Amino acid sequence: RYGVSLPAARFTSPTTTILNTLPVAGNVHISPAQPLSLDPLAADYAYSDADSDPEYTGGREIRWYKDSQLQSAYNNSLTVPASATEPGQGWYFTVRPHDGMEFGNTATSLLVTIGALQITTSPSRNQLNISASSDITVTFSTAMNAATINSATFIVSTRSRGFSSGSISYDAPSKTAIF
């Protein structure tokens, strides 16, 4: 500005290589933790990436195993339908997260064993000499969806009169259907 000219200076900075940090799948688990045969299984995990790269869900790999055998029909699926499970089976899944550039390490859920739905009835099945005015109750080992307990799913029949009609209710706190 005042007629002073400075010589041009040239600076060289060190070369920096930007590396991608592999994504991580943590807190890997199946929901519900104690499934029954009527429960679908859901893969759940927490995705993280030190570079803040979003998860590339189209690239992640999810594999489901039943009794240690790969169930390829459910590859990359977050769920297994209840119709695919039976009491006593052991299920787990693996996930290999992807950040759009690279896969992270494979993480494995804990094994869950499919339980059976237990019911208790009163009066007991085939019990004789029951008053026609007595309530019939079914108590379930797990909470049920009240909307699924109706005249199509709760059927009462007697040897002498065949099918009986009546009102059906569900008491959620006690997990009991009442006819």
mmCIF file of C-alpha atoms in Angstrom:
data_model
loop_
_atom_site.group_PDB
_atom_site.id
_atom_site.type_symbol
_atom_site.label_atom_id
_atom_site.label_comp_id
_atom_site.label_asym_id
_atom_site.label_seq_id
_atom_site.Cartn_x
_atom_site.Cartn_y
_atom_site.Cartn_z
ATOM 1 C CA ARG A 1 0.000 0.000 0.000
ATOM 2 C CA TYR A 2 2.855 2.377 0.643
ATOM 3 C CA GLY A 3 4.955 1.144 -2.216
ATOM 4 C CA VAL A 4 6.731 -1.530 -0.198
ATOM 5 C CA SER A 5 7.128 -4.842 -1.930
ATOM 6 C CA LEU A 6 7.692 -8.021 0.064
ATOM 7 C CA PRO A 7 9.229 -11.137 -1.398
ATOM 8 C CA ALA A 8 6.823 -14.041 -1.882
ATOM 9 C CA ALA A 9 7.147 -16.708 0.766
ATOM 10 C CA ARG A 10 6.445 -20.334 0.135
ATOM 11 C CA PHE A 11 5.456 -22.729 2.861
ATOM 12 C CA THR A 12 5.053 -26.494 2.670
ATOM 13 C CA SER A 13 2.924 -28.332 5.142
ATOM 14 C CA PRO A 14 3.343 -32.006 5.992
ATOM 15 C CA THR A 15 1.180 -34.441 4.058
ATOM 16 C CA THR A 16 -1.832 -35.588 6.022
ATOM 17 C CA THR A 17 -3.647 -38.775 5.205
ATOM 18 C CA ILE A 18 -7.249 -38.893 6.355
ATOM 19 C CA LEU A 19 -8.172 -42.369 7.524
ATOM 20 C CA ASN A 20 -11.634 -43.739 8.011
ATOM 21 C CA THR A 21 -12.371 -45.074 11.472
ATOM 22 C CA LEU A 22 -14.357 -48.296 11.385
ATOM 23 C CA PRO A 23 -17.958 -48.118 12.624
ATOM 24 C CA VAL A 24 -18.973 -50.035 15.746
ATOM 25 C CA ALA A 25 -22.113 -51.955 16.695
ATOM 26 C CA GLY A 26 -22.547 -51.955 20.470
ATOM 27 C CA ASN A 27 -25.224 -53.069 22.930
ATOM 28 C CA VAL A 28 -26.146 -55.884 20.533
ATOM 29 C CA HIS A 29 -29.219 -57.764 21.760
ATOM 30 C CA ILE A 30 -32.476 -59.448 20.788
ATOM 31 C CA SER A 31 -35.838 -58.067 21.854
ATOM 32 C CA PRO A 32 -37.641 -59.392 23.731
ATOM 33 C CA ALA A 33 -34.872 -60.755 25.964
ATOM 34 C CA GLN A 34 -37.041 -63.719 27.034
ATOM 35 C CA PRO A 35 -39.154 -64.436 23.943
ATOM 36 C CA LEU A 36 -42.079 -66.814 23.787
ATOM 37 C CA SER A 37 -43.126 -68.718 20.692
ATOM 38 C CA LEU A 38 -45.699 -66.024 19.882
ATOM 39 C CA ASP A 39 -43.085 -63.216 19.877
ATOM 40 C CA PRO A 40 -41.258 -62.001 16.783
ATOM 41 C CA LEU A 41 -37.523 -61.509 17.361
ATOM 42 C CA ALA A 42 -35.994 -58.079 16.759
ATOM 43 C CA ALA A 43 -32.305 -57.299 16.261
ATOM 44 C CA ASP A 44 -31.272 -54.235 18.200
ATOM 45 C CA TYR A 45 -27.910 -52.497 18.478
ATOM 46 C CA ALA A 46 -26.354 -49.072 18.913
ATOM 47 C CA TYR A 47 -24.398 -47.805 15.900
ATOM 48 C CA SER A 48 -21.466 -45.455 16.460
ATOM 49 C CA ASP A 49 -18.701 -44.017 14.310
ATOM 50 C CA ALA A 50 -15.811 -41.866 15.554
ATOM 51 C CA ASP A 51 -15.861 -39.945 12.252
ATOM 52 C CA SER A 52 -19.599 -39.243 12.656
ATOM 53 C CA ASP A 53 -20.293 -41.127 9.435
ATOM 54 C CA PRO A 54 -23.970 -42.186 9.304
ATOM 55 C CA GLU A 55 -24.792 -45.855 9.160
ATOM 56 C CA TYR A 56 -25.144 -47.203 5.641
ATOM 57 C CA THR A 57 -28.026 -49.609 6.265
ATOM 58 C CA GLY A 58 -27.912 -50.878 2.690
ATOM 59 C CA GLY A 59 -24.433 -52.212 3.350
ATOM 60 C CA ARG A 60 -24.684 -53.594 6.894
ATOM 61 C CA GLU A 61 -24.779 -57.342 7.287
ATOM 62 C CA ILE A 62 -27.171 -59.037 9.692
ATOM 63 C CA ARG A 63 -27.177 -62.815 10.041
ATOM 64 C CA TRP A 64 -29.625 -64.841 12.170
ATOM 65 C CA TYR A 65 -28.750 -68.237 13.638
ATOM 66 C CA LYS A 66 -31.137 -70.870 14.987
ATOM 67 C CA ASP A 67 -29.494 -73.602 17.049
ATOM 68 C CA SER A 68 -26.124 -72.391 15.632
ATOM 69 C CA GLN A 69 -27.270 -72.829 12.017
ATOM 70 C CA LEU A 70 -27.406 -69.824 9.666
ATOM 71 C CA GLN A 71 -30.977 -68.932 8.688
ATOM 72 C CA SER A 72 -30.234 -67.277 5.342
ATOM 73 C CA ALA A 73 -33.912 -66.472 4.714
ATOM 74 C CA TYR A 74 -33.475 -63.673 7.276
ATOM 75 C CA ASN A 75 -30.165 -62.250 5.979
ATOM 76 C CA ASN A 76 -30.097 -58.469 6.513
ATOM 77 C CA SER A 77 -33.484 -58.515 8.217
ATOM 78 C CA LEU A 78 -33.953 -56.780 11.552
ATOM 79 C CA THR A 79 -36.740 -59.220 12.506
ATOM 80 C CA VAL A 80 -37.641 -62.893 12.527
ATOM 81 C CA PRO A 81 -41.385 -63.615 12.547
ATOM 82 C CA ALA A 82 -42.858 -65.570 15.445
ATOM 83 C CA SER A 83 -44.020 -68.203 12.947
ATOM 84 C CA ALA A 84 -40.345 -69.135 12.374
ATOM 85 C CA THR A 85 -39.660 -69.953 16.023
ATOM 86 C CA GLU A 86 -40.552 -72.848 18.303
ATOM 87 C CA PRO A 87 -40.126 -73.417 22.037
ATOM 88 C CA GLY A 88 -36.675 -74.648 22.992
ATOM 89 C CA GLN A 89 -34.832 -73.165 20.000
ATOM 90 C CA GLY A 90 -31.779 -71.004 20.636
ATOM 91 C CA TRP A 91 -31.462 -67.845 18.496
ATOM 92 C CA TYR A 92 -28.791 -65.161 18.103
ATOM 93 C CA PHE A 93 -27.723 -62.729 15.404
ATOM 94 C CA THR A 94 -24.553 -61.067 14.189
ATOM 95 C CA VAL A 95 -24.218 -57.575 12.767
ATOM 96 C CA ARG A 96 -21.391 -56.051 10.758
ATOM 97 C CA PRO A 97 -22.008 -52.294 10.571
ATOM 98 C CA HIS A 98 -21.085 -50.254 7.498
ATOM 99 C CA ASP A 99 -20.382 -46.525 7.313
ATOM 100 C CA GLY A 100 -20.610 -46.195 3.544
ATOM 101 C CA MET A 101 -16.874 -46.795 3.143
ATOM 102 C CA GLU A 102 -15.965 -49.837 5.204
ATOM 103 C CA PHE A 103 -17.386 -52.587 7.365
ATOM 104 C CA GLY A 104 -16.777 -52.568 11.084
ATOM 105 C CA ASN A 105 -16.052 -55.685 13.120
ATOM 106 C CA THR A 106 -18.760 -58.294 13.534
ATOM 107 C CA ALA A 107 -20.672 -58.096 16.823
ATOM 108 C CA THR A 108 -22.783 -60.952 18.203
ATOM 109 C CA SER A 109 -25.890 -60.874 20.390
ATOM 110 C CA LEU A 110 -26.400 -63.144 23.343
ATOM 111 C CA LEU A 111 -28.354 -66.340 22.750
ATOM 112 C CA VAL A 112 -32.055 -66.299 23.594
ATOM 113 C CA THR A 113 -34.096 -69.450 24.057
ATOM 114 C CA ILE A 114 -37.680 -69.456 22.851
ATOM 115 C CA GLY A 115 -40.071 -70.210 25.695
ATOM 116 C CA ALA A 116 -43.527 -71.709 25.560
ATOM 117 C CA LEU A 117 -46.662 -69.817 26.506
ATOM 118 C CA GLN A 118 -48.046 -71.387 29.660
ATOM 119 C CA ILE A 119 -51.738 -71.236 30.519
ATOM 120 C CA THR A 120 -53.745 -72.236 33.568
ATOM 121 C CA THR A 121 -57.483 -72.809 33.311
ATOM 122 C CA SER A 122 -60.210 -72.817 35.909
ATOM 123 C CA PRO A 123 -62.101 -75.031 36.007
ATOM 124 C CA SER A 124 -59.515 -77.493 34.782
ATOM 125 C CA ARG A 125 -59.976 -79.232 31.440
ATOM 126 C CA ASN A 126 -62.542 -82.050 31.481
ATOM 127 C CA GLN A 127 -63.603 -81.216 35.034
ATOM 128 C CA LEU A 128 -67.097 -82.509 35.753
ATOM 129 C CA ASN A 129 -70.091 -81.073 37.642
ATOM 130 C CA ILE A 130 -69.355 -77.402 36.988
ATOM 131 C CA SER A 131 -72.139 -74.920 37.582
ATOM 132 C CA ALA A 132 -73.339 -73.272 34.371
ATOM 133 C CA SER A 133 -73.057 -69.898 36.112
ATOM 134 C CA SER A 134 -69.353 -70.362 37.016
ATOM 135 C CA ASP A 135 -66.770 -68.147 35.368
ATOM 136 C CA ILE A 136 -64.259 -69.874 33.122
ATOM 137 C CA THR A 137 -60.819 -68.287 33.374
ATOM 138 C CA VAL A 138 -57.594 -68.701 31.478
ATOM 139 C CA THR A 139 -54.465 -67.182 33.015
ATOM 140 C CA PHE A 140 -51.497 -66.650 30.702
ATOM 141 C CA SER A 141 -47.791 -66.660 31.608
ATOM 142 C CA THR A 142 -47.269 -63.429 29.675
ATOM 143 C CA ALA A 143 -49.340 -60.343 28.929
ATOM 144 C CA MET A 144 -51.668 -60.780 25.992
ATOM 145 C CA ASN A 145 -53.082 -58.285 23.515
ATOM 146 C CA ALA A 146 -56.650 -57.796 24.794
ATOM 147 C CA ALA A 147 -57.883 -57.145 21.245
ATOM 148 C CA THR A 148 -56.966 -60.737 20.286
ATOM 149 C CA ILE A 149 -59.097 -62.323 23.007
ATOM 150 C CA ASN A 150 -62.575 -62.561 21.529
ATOM 151 C CA SER A 151 -65.278 -65.050 20.539
ATOM 152 C CA ALA A 152 -63.182 -66.237 17.590
ATOM 153 C CA THR A 153 -60.125 -67.063 19.724
ATOM 154 C CA PHE A 154 -61.711 -68.007 23.060
ATOM 155 C CA ILE A 155 -64.014 -70.956 22.478
ATOM 156 C CA VAL A 156 -65.931 -72.763 25.203
ATOM 157 C CA SER A 157 -67.641 -76.089 24.573
ATOM 158 C CA THR A 158 -69.292 -78.677 26.748
ATOM 159 C CA ARG A 159 -69.907 -82.333 26.132
ATOM 160 C CA SER A 160 -73.631 -82.022 26.648
ATOM 161 C CA ARG A 161 -74.411 -78.649 25.012
ATOM 162 C CA GLY A 162 -71.593 -78.150 22.510
ATOM 163 C CA PHE A 163 -70.316 -74.599 21.977
ATOM 164 C CA SER A 164 -71.315 -71.963 24.518
ATOM 165 C CA SER A 165 -71.734 -68.278 23.829
ATOM 166 C CA GLY A 166 -71.119 -65.511 26.319
ATOM 167 C CA SER A 167 -69.128 -62.403 27.017
ATOM 168 C CA ILE A 168 -65.357 -62.442 27.223
ATOM 169 C CA SER A 169 -63.166 -59.960 29.060
ATOM 170 C CA TYR A 170 -59.455 -59.657 29.730
ATOM 171 C CA ASP A 171 -57.892 -58.441 32.974
ATOM 172 C CA ALA A 172 -54.441 -57.156 32.008
ATOM 173 C CA PRO A 173 -52.923 -56.917 35.524
ATOM 174 C CA SER A 174 -53.633 -60.604 36.237
ATOM 175 C CA LYS A 175 -53.142 -61.676 32.569
ATOM 176 C CA THR A 176 -56.487 -63.485 32.782
ATOM 177 C CA ALA A 177 -59.283 -63.956 30.250
ATOM 178 C CA ILE A 178 -62.723 -64.441 31.776
ATOM 179 C CA PHE A 179 -65.746 -66.055 30.094
#
